[in-house]
């Protein structure tokens, strides 16, 4: 992808509207801006070959290893603490420092199809795909020939 295409994507992600199509190693990716009225924010949602499949978000929750190729290539890895800081303080009082530290180290790993940061999305796409091209509306569809 050329620098002008990356600049167009960055500009798109700076506003709550817009979409862009990419071809990444045989996958057709739709990057669509979605707004969240509850949070009063927006993010870029990644559709792979026109789909969002919940099964793609699944992974081995201990190692974080994705179970699907689409997950590895296009989804954002999310790591969260399994226990809240408030719970850790309670464990520290009830069971001691060692047990509280053990529980604090336990993390929950999943994947998400939305991105808020352009730099994170670009870095992830470049690291996990060898060929990235922008599909414009004027490009002829090679499947029709």
JSON list of C-alpha atoms in Angstrom, two decimals, residues 8 24 26 30 32 36 65 80-81 90-91 103-105 109 114 121 126 130-131 135 138:
[
{"chain": "A", "resi": 8, "resn": "UNK", "atom": "CA", "xyz": [-6.40, 8.32, 3.66]},
{"chain": "A", "resi": 24, "resn": "UNK", "atom": "CA", "xyz": [-4.61, -8.63, 2.38]},
{"chain": "A", "resi": 26, "resn": "UNK", "atom": "CA", "xyz": [-6.24, -13.13, -0.43]},
{"chain": "A", "resi": 30, "resn": "UNK", "atom": "CA", "xyz": [-13.66, -3.81, 4.95]},
{"chain": "A", "resi": 32, "resn": "UNK", "atom": "CA", "xyz": [-15.78, 0.60, 8.53]},
{"chain": "A", "resi": 36, "resn": "UNK", "atom": "CA", "xyz": [-21.04, 4.10, 19.88]},
{"chain": "A", "resi": 65, "resn": "UNK", "atom": "CA", "xyz": [-2.93, -18.17, 20.87]},
{"chain": "A", "resi": 80, "resn": "UNK", "atom": "CA", "xyz": [-7.60, -8.00, 30.99]},
{"chain": "A", "resi": 81, "resn": "UNK", "atom": "CA", "xyz": [-7.08, -8.82, 34.63]},
{"chain": "A", "resi": 90, "resn": "UNK", "atom": "CA", "xyz": [-9.89, -8.34, 49.74]},
{"chain": "A", "resi": 91, "resn": "UNK", "atom": "CA", "xyz": [-7.80, -11.44, 48.87]},
{"chain": "A", "resi": 103, "resn": "UNK", "atom": "CA", "xyz": [-4.55, -14.07, 41.69]},
{"chain": "A", "resi": 104, "resn": "UNK", "atom": "CA", "xyz": [-3.41, -10.67, 40.47]},
{"chain": "A", "resi": 105, "resn": "UNK", "atom": "CA", "xyz": [-1.20, -12.35, 37.84]},
{"chain": "A", "resi": 109, "resn": "UNK", "atom": "CA", "xyz": [-7.15, -12.95, 26.90]},
{"chain": "A", "resi": 114, "resn": "UNK", "atom": "CA", "xyz": [-12.62, -2.96, 16.55]},
{"chain": "A", "resi": 121, "resn": "UNK", "atom": "CA", "xyz": [-4.04, -1.11, 13.23]},
{"chain": "A", "resi": 126, "resn": "UNK", "atom": "CA", "xyz": [1.96, -4.82, 8.32]},
{"chain": "A", "resi": 130, "resn": "UNK", "atom": "CA", "xyz": [2.76, -9.80, 3.30]},
{"chain": "A", "resi": 131, "resn": "UNK", "atom": "CA", "xyz": [0.64, -8.10, 0.62]},
{"chain": "A", "resi": 135, "resn": "UNK", "atom": "CA", "xyz": [-9.36, -1.64, -3.44]},
{"chain": "A", "resi": 138, "resn": "UNK", "atom": "CA", "xyz": [-12.96, 2.06, -9.93]}
]
